[in-house]
Amino acid sequence: MSGDTCLSSALCPAGGPKAKPCSLGGGSPGNKYVRLNVGGSLYYTTVQVLTRHDTMLKAMFSGRMEVLTDKEGWILIDRCGKHFGTILNYLRDDTIALPKHRQEIKELMAEAKYYLIQGLVDMCQAALQDKKDLYEPVCSIPIITSPKEEERLIESSMKPVVKLLYNRSNNKYSYTSNSDDNLLKNIELFDKLSLRFNGRVLFIKDVIGDEICCWSFYGQGRKLAEVCCTSIVYATEKKQTKV
């Protein structure tokens, strides 16, 4: 069994065995093994690993703080044990391979902050910034796929909402010669506004509605105004749609 092997992996149980205080004397040898119960996940490691850096764990296991144990002698730490093995690896080697997903990096950083491991906090922050720069778009525009989705987005938004409905595939009428150009101008205007005001306004696109080109404006979950950019031209004997 390795020095910091996780013996079991329960997901942060709400309760545990009755705890009792335990004092770790300052004279304990650094290579003494201790048994840790971190939120239901069990670990073996040494006092030397736990006290290498000036962290909360060093304060706990250098005799400066009283620790609690269960009836079987496992030292209790009331945190989720999911990332504690990574914490131990960092204490041992001063570096680790960070998780790939942003959410797991955030979880690890929260644990590092709790244990006051500043070097690991800095690593996590740098990785999150790199991922943000590489993968996060300047703005994200939802495209409506159902009326229920539209209703949910608008009702849950704390920002004003601007929706552009455009449906070039609507062949209810034929188009005038400049309709396509004008439709593209509306889309271009929407894209420019969404890039400029994305932090203040929620912009959404609708490509399933009945209208060919229509702007809608919402505040506090309700529609405030609507501008339909489509009109019917009765030129010759055939109806034509003008955008």
mmCIF file of C-alpha atoms in Angstrom:
data_model
loop_
_atom_site.group_PDB
_atom_site.id
_atom_site.type_symbol
_atom_site.label_atom_id
_atom_site.label_comp_id
_atom_site.label_asym_id
_atom_site.label_seq_id
_atom_site.Cartn_x
_atom_site.Cartn_y
_atom_site.Cartn_z
ATOM 1 C CA MET A 1 0.000 0.000 0.000
ATOM 2 C CA SER A 2 1.500 3.328 -1.040
ATOM 3 C CA GLY A 3 1.965 6.187 1.344
ATOM 4 C CA ASP A 4 -1.012 8.219 0.207
ATOM 5 C CA THR A 5 -3.285 5.625 -1.331
ATOM 6 C CA CYS A 6 -6.993 6.358 -1.141
ATOM 7 C CA LEU A 7 -8.518 3.318 0.545
ATOM 8 C CA SER A 8 -12.129 4.085 -0.281
ATOM 9 C CA SER A 9 -14.044 6.828 -2.030
ATOM 10 C CA ALA A 10 -17.371 7.741 -0.462
ATOM 11 C CA LEU A 11 -18.866 11.002 -1.696
ATOM 12 C CA CYS A 12 -18.658 13.309 1.308
ATOM 13 C CA PRO A 13 -21.090 11.632 3.759
ATOM 14 C CA ALA A 14 -23.169 13.928 5.930
ATOM 15 C CA GLY A 15 -22.268 12.195 9.149
ATOM 16 C CA GLY A 16 -19.624 9.879 10.535
ATOM 17 C CA PRO A 17 -18.457 8.060 13.638
ATOM 18 C CA LYS A 18 -18.324 9.986 16.884
ATOM 19 C CA ALA A 19 -15.112 11.965 16.978
ATOM 20 C CA LYS A 20 -12.718 12.375 19.866
ATOM 21 C CA PRO A 21 -9.820 14.809 20.310
ATOM 22 C CA CYS A 22 -6.325 13.621 19.633
ATOM 23 C CA SER A 23 -3.043 15.426 20.156
ATOM 24 C CA LEU A 24 -0.106 14.841 17.830
ATOM 25 C CA GLY A 25 3.003 15.550 19.826
ATOM 26 C CA GLY A 26 5.540 17.856 18.285
ATOM 27 C CA GLY A 27 8.202 15.225 18.824
ATOM 28 C CA SER A 28 6.635 12.703 16.464
ATOM 29 C CA PRO A 29 9.106 11.517 13.824
ATOM 30 C CA GLY A 30 8.535 12.913 10.357
ATOM 31 C CA ASN A 31 8.272 9.491 8.758
ATOM 32 C CA LYS A 32 5.450 8.424 11.056
ATOM 33 C CA TYR A 33 2.415 7.271 9.096
ATOM 34 C CA VAL A 34 -0.992 8.731 9.858
ATOM 35 C CA ARG A 35 -4.421 7.594 8.774
ATOM 36 C CA LEU A 36 -6.742 10.253 7.387
ATOM 37 C CA ASN A 37 -10.484 10.169 6.835
ATOM 38 C CA VAL A 38 -11.254 13.090 4.491
ATOM 39 C CA GLY A 39 -15.005 13.257 3.999
ATOM 40 C CA GLY A 40 -15.250 9.474 3.859
ATOM 41 C CA SER A 41 -12.191 8.900 1.654
ATOM 42 C CA LEU A 42 -9.383 7.152 3.566
ATOM 43 C CA TYR A 43 -5.677 7.906 3.055
ATOM 44 C CA TYR A 44 -2.307 6.821 4.454
ATOM 45 C CA THR A 45 0.513 9.334 4.341
ATOM 46 C CA THR A 46 3.395 10.568 6.511
ATOM 47 C CA VAL A 47 3.704 13.513 8.846
ATOM 48 C CA GLN A 48 6.734 14.570 6.786
ATOM 49 C CA VAL A 49 4.564 15.031 3.660
ATOM 50 C CA LEU A 50 1.859 16.893 5.587
ATOM 51 C CA THR A 51 4.330 19.327 7.164
ATOM 52 C CA ARG A 52 6.610 20.100 4.180
ATOM 53 C CA HIS A 53 4.865 23.385 3.399
ATOM 54 C CA ASP A 54 3.532 26.125 5.660
ATOM 55 C CA THR A 55 -0.139 25.217 5.303
ATOM 56 C CA MET A 56 -3.119 24.429 7.482
ATOM 57 C CA LEU A 57 -2.111 20.764 7.303
ATOM 58 C CA LYS A 58 1.295 21.622 8.785
ATOM 59 C CA ALA A 59 -0.436 23.408 11.643
ATOM 60 C CA MET A 60 -2.644 20.355 12.204
ATOM 61 C CA PHE A 61 0.121 17.764 12.170
ATOM 62 C CA SER A 62 3.003 19.587 13.819
ATOM 63 C CA GLY A 63 1.322 19.626 17.210
ATOM 64 C CA ARG A 64 0.046 23.217 17.037
ATOM 65 C CA MET A 65 -3.579 22.181 16.575
ATOM 66 C CA GLU A 66 -5.740 19.526 18.133
ATOM 67 C CA VAL A 67 -7.087 16.981 15.647
ATOM 68 C CA LEU A 68 -10.134 14.724 15.901
ATOM 69 C CA THR A 69 -10.193 10.968 15.404
ATOM 70 C CA ASP A 70 -12.956 8.417 15.079
ATOM 71 C CA LYS A 71 -13.237 5.338 17.259
ATOM 72 C CA GLU A 72 -10.932 3.412 14.914
ATOM 73 C CA GLY A 73 -8.180 5.998 15.118
ATOM 74 C CA TRP A 74 -8.639 7.672 11.729
ATOM 75 C CA ILE A 75 -7.944 11.401 11.870
ATOM 76 C CA LEU A 76 -11.001 13.268 10.626
ATOM 77 C CA ILE A 77 -10.893 16.157 8.152
ATOM 78 C CA ASP A 78 -14.317 17.568 7.351
ATOM 79 C CA ARG A 79 -13.798 18.179 3.624
ATOM 80 C CA CYS A 80 -14.700 16.301 0.455
ATOM 81 C CA GLY A 81 -11.936 13.814 -0.264
ATOM 82 C CA LYS A 82 -12.273 13.829 -4.059
ATOM 83 C CA HIS A 83 -9.111 15.893 -4.653
ATOM 84 C CA PHE A 84 -7.177 15.148 -1.480
ATOM 85 C CA GLY A 85 -4.884 12.675 -3.258
ATOM 86 C CA THR A 86 -3.904 15.482 -5.633
ATOM 87 C CA ILE A 87 -3.283 17.730 -2.628
ATOM 88 C CA LEU A 88 -0.902 15.127 -1.188
ATOM 89 C CA ASN A 89 0.905 14.752 -4.517
ATOM 90 C CA TYR A 90 1.512 18.492 -4.643
ATOM 91 C CA LEU A 91 2.823 18.540 -1.070
ATOM 92 C CA ARG A 92 5.259 15.779 -1.971
ATOM 93 C CA ASP A 93 6.498 16.948 -5.390
ATOM 94 C CA ASP A 94 5.683 20.698 -5.511
ATOM 95 C CA THR A 95 3.934 20.105 -8.830
ATOM 96 C CA ILE A 96 1.083 18.041 -10.262
ATOM 97 C CA ALA A 97 -0.758 17.377 -13.509
ATOM 98 C CA LEU A 98 -3.917 19.447 -13.207
ATOM 99 C CA PRO A 99 -7.324 18.054 -14.242
ATOM 100 C CA LYS A 100 -8.409 18.694 -17.821
ATOM 101 C CA HIS A 101 -11.838 20.138 -17.104
ATOM 102 C CA ARG A 102 -12.403 23.657 -15.779
ATOM 103 C CA GLN A 103 -14.919 22.532 -13.158
ATOM 104 C CA GLU A 104 -12.488 20.066 -11.607
ATOM 105 C CA ILE A 105 -9.728 22.686 -11.574
ATOM 106 C CA LYS A 106 -12.112 25.023 -9.743
ATOM 107 C CA GLU A 107 -12.919 22.277 -7.225
ATOM 108 C CA LEU A 108 -9.211 21.613 -6.656
ATOM 109 C CA MET A 109 -8.512 25.330 -6.226
ATOM 110 C CA ALA A 110 -11.243 25.559 -3.584
ATOM 111 C CA GLU A 111 -9.574 22.758 -1.629
ATOM 112 C CA ALA A 112 -6.142 24.360 -2.026
ATOM 113 C CA LYS A 113 -7.525 27.623 -0.662
ATOM 114 C CA TYR A 114 -9.025 25.812 2.324
ATOM 115 C CA TYR A 115 -5.715 24.145 3.164
ATOM 116 C CA LEU A 116 -3.828 27.439 2.502
ATOM 117 C CA ILE A 117 -1.615 25.916 -0.208
ATOM 118 C CA GLN A 118 -0.842 29.094 -2.125
ATOM 119 C CA GLY A 119 1.420 27.513 -4.737
ATOM 120 C CA LEU A 120 -1.336 25.154 -5.842
ATOM 121 C CA VAL A 121 -3.877 27.986 -5.838
ATOM 122 C CA ASP A 122 -1.606 29.925 -8.198
ATOM 123 C CA MET A 123 -1.274 26.919 -10.519
ATOM 124 C CA CYS A 124 -5.036 26.502 -10.706
ATOM 125 C CA GLN A 125 -5.643 30.190 -11.355
ATOM 126 C CA ALA A 126 -3.077 30.258 -14.161
ATOM 127 C CA ALA A 127 -4.600 27.152 -15.768
ATOM 128 C CA LEU A 128 -8.106 28.602 -15.595
ATOM 129 C CA GLN A 129 -6.939 31.822 -17.223
ATOM 130 C CA ASP A 130 -5.196 29.899 -20.003
ATOM 131 C CA LYS A 131 -8.314 27.847 -20.691
ATOM 132 C CA LYS A 132 -10.442 30.979 -20.717
ATOM 133 C CA ASP A 133 -8.156 32.672 -23.229
ATOM 134 C CA LEU A 134 -8.041 29.609 -25.462
ATOM 135 C CA TYR A 135 -11.573 28.334 -25.452
ATOM 136 C CA GLU A 136 -14.086 30.881 -24.215
ATOM 137 C CA PRO A 137 -15.768 32.894 -26.983
ATOM 138 C CA VAL A 138 -16.113 36.660 -26.869
ATOM 139 C CA CYS A 139 -19.861 36.183 -26.664
ATOM 140 C CA SER A 140 -22.255 33.273 -26.908
ATOM 141 C CA ILE A 141 -25.571 33.632 -28.765
ATOM 142 C CA PRO A 142 -28.229 30.987 -28.006
ATOM 143 C CA ILE A 143 -30.221 29.743 -31.005
ATOM 144 C CA ILE A 144 -33.813 28.923 -30.156
ATOM 145 C CA THR A 145 -34.864 25.367 -30.984
ATOM 146 C CA SER A 146 -38.267 25.316 -29.262
ATOM 147 C CA PRO A 147 -40.819 27.748 -27.758
ATOM 148 C CA LYS A 148 -40.210 26.299 -24.288
ATOM 149 C CA GLU A 149 -36.478 26.947 -24.575
ATOM 150 C CA GLU A 150 -37.175 30.551 -25.601
ATOM 151 C CA GLU A 151 -39.526 31.051 -22.655
ATOM 152 C CA ARG A 152 -37.001 29.600 -20.202
ATOM 153 C CA LEU A 153 -34.139 31.771 -21.492
ATOM 154 C CA ILE A 154 -36.151 34.987 -21.354
ATOM 155 C CA GLU A 155 -37.707 34.352 -17.928
ATOM 156 C CA SER A 156 -34.396 33.376 -16.322
ATOM 157 C CA SER A 157 -32.361 36.270 -17.739
ATOM 158 C CA MET A 158 -31.448 39.107 -15.396
ATOM 159 C CA LYS A 159 -30.497 41.226 -18.433
ATOM 160 C CA PRO A 160 -32.667 42.839 -21.092
ATOM 161 C CA VAL A 161 -33.209 40.474 -24.020
ATOM 162 C CA VAL A 162 -33.016 41.175 -27.748
ATOM 163 C CA LYS A 163 -34.247 38.458 -30.092
ATOM 164 C CA LEU A 164 -33.852 38.402 -33.863
ATOM 165 C CA LEU A 165 -36.125 36.030 -35.705
ATOM 166 C CA TYR A 166 -35.092 35.325 -39.272
ATOM 167 C CA ASN A 167 -36.392 32.531 -41.398
ATOM 168 C CA ARG A 168 -35.205 32.755 -44.999
ATOM 169 C CA SER A 169 -36.609 29.275 -45.669
ATOM 170 C CA ASN A 170 -40.143 30.617 -45.253
ATOM 171 C CA ASN A 171 -41.425 30.349 -48.836
ATOM 172 C CA LYS A 172 -44.914 31.605 -48.151
ATOM 173 C CA TYR A 173 -44.239 34.473 -50.518
ATOM 174 C CA SER A 174 -41.706 35.197 -53.222
ATOM 175 C CA TYR A 175 -39.044 37.828 -52.545
ATOM 176 C CA THR A 176 -38.267 41.158 -54.101
ATOM 177 C CA SER A 177 -34.859 41.548 -55.681
ATOM 178 C CA ASN A 178 -33.284 43.335 -52.713
ATOM 179 C CA SER A 179 -34.904 41.279 -49.938
ATOM 180 C CA ASP A 180 -31.895 39.024 -49.421
ATOM 181 C CA ASP A 181 -29.549 41.987 -49.116
ATOM 182 C CA ASN A 182 -31.783 43.670 -46.556
ATOM 183 C CA LEU A 183 -32.147 40.456 -44.573
ATOM 184 C CA LEU A 184 -28.360 40.134 -44.416
ATOM 185 C CA LYS A 185 -28.131 43.736 -43.199
ATOM 186 C CA ASN A 186 -30.438 42.895 -40.287
ATOM 187 C CA ILE A 187 -28.340 39.863 -39.393
ATOM 188 C CA GLU A 188 -25.143 41.890 -39.648
ATOM 189 C CA LEU A 189 -26.594 44.593 -37.394
ATOM 190 C CA PHE A 190 -27.609 41.950 -34.848
ATOM 191 C CA ASP A 191 -24.111 40.459 -34.849
ATOM 192 C CA LYS A 192 -22.477 43.874 -34.339
ATOM 193 C CA LEU A 193 -24.793 44.748 -31.461
ATOM 194 C CA SER A 194 -24.280 41.369 -29.793
ATOM 195 C CA LEU A 195 -20.497 41.781 -29.866
ATOM 196 C CA ARG A 196 -20.675 45.311 -28.491
ATOM 197 C CA PHE A 197 -23.286 44.865 -25.748
ATOM 198 C CA ASN A 198 -22.963 41.165 -24.886
ATOM 199 C CA GLY A 199 -22.068 41.889 -21.251
ATOM 200 C CA ARG A 200 -25.188 43.989 -20.709
ATOM 201 C CA VAL A 201 -27.825 42.402 -22.941
ATOM 202 C CA LEU A 202 -28.780 38.805 -23.711
ATOM 203 C CA PHE A 203 -28.985 38.342 -27.481
ATOM 204 C CA ILE A 204 -30.781 35.292 -28.869
ATOM 205 C CA LYS A 205 -31.550 34.080 -32.390
ATOM 206 C CA ASP A 206 -34.751 32.404 -33.523
ATOM 207 C CA VAL A 207 -34.771 30.461 -36.786
ATOM 208 C CA ILE A 208 -38.005 28.500 -36.330
ATOM 209 C CA GLY A 209 -40.642 31.258 -36.150
ATOM 210 C CA ASP A 210 -43.201 32.106 -38.817
ATOM 211 C CA GLU A 211 -41.949 35.603 -39.615
ATOM 212 C CA ILE A 212 -39.112 36.179 -42.049
ATOM 213 C CA CYS A 213 -37.421 38.994 -40.136
ATOM 214 C CA CYS A 214 -38.559 40.321 -36.757
ATOM 215 C CA TRP A 215 -36.872 42.012 -33.775
ATOM 216 C CA SER A 216 -38.307 41.505 -30.270
ATOM 217 C CA PHE A 217 -37.279 43.279 -27.067
ATOM 218 C CA TYR A 218 -37.864 41.948 -23.548
ATOM 219 C CA GLY A 219 -37.419 43.250 -20.022
ATOM 220 C CA GLN A 220 -38.040 41.455 -16.714
ATOM 221 C CA GLY A 221 -39.331 38.401 -18.556
ATOM 222 C CA ARG A 222 -41.990 40.110 -20.715
ATOM 223 C CA LYS A 223 -42.103 41.478 -24.242
ATOM 224 C CA LEU A 224 -41.818 45.257 -24.398
ATOM 225 C CA ALA A 225 -41.654 45.924 -28.131
ATOM 226 C CA GLU A 226 -41.488 44.249 -31.506
ATOM 227 C CA VAL A 227 -40.371 45.445 -34.927
ATOM 228 C CA CYS A 228 -41.346 43.313 -37.892
ATOM 229 C CA CYS A 229 -39.157 44.028 -40.895
ATOM 230 C CA THR A 230 -41.302 42.158 -43.421
ATOM 231 C CA SER A 231 -43.963 43.715 -45.599
ATOM 232 C CA ILE A 232 -46.064 42.525 -48.513
ATOM 233 C CA VAL A 233 -45.749 44.218 -51.894
ATOM 234 C CA TYR A 234 -48.700 43.879 -54.240
ATOM 235 C CA ALA A 235 -46.741 44.524 -57.420
ATOM 236 C CA THR A 236 -48.250 42.990 -60.544
ATOM 237 C CA GLU A 237 -50.587 40.121 -59.701
ATOM 238 C CA LYS A 238 -48.235 38.301 -57.334
ATOM 239 C CA LYS A 239 -47.664 38.946 -53.679
ATOM 240 C CA GLN A 240 -44.040 39.666 -52.886
ATOM 241 C CA THR A 241 -42.252 39.884 -49.582
ATOM 242 C CA LYS A 242 -40.043 42.877 -48.877
ATOM 243 C CA VAL A 243 -37.554 42.859 -46.028
#
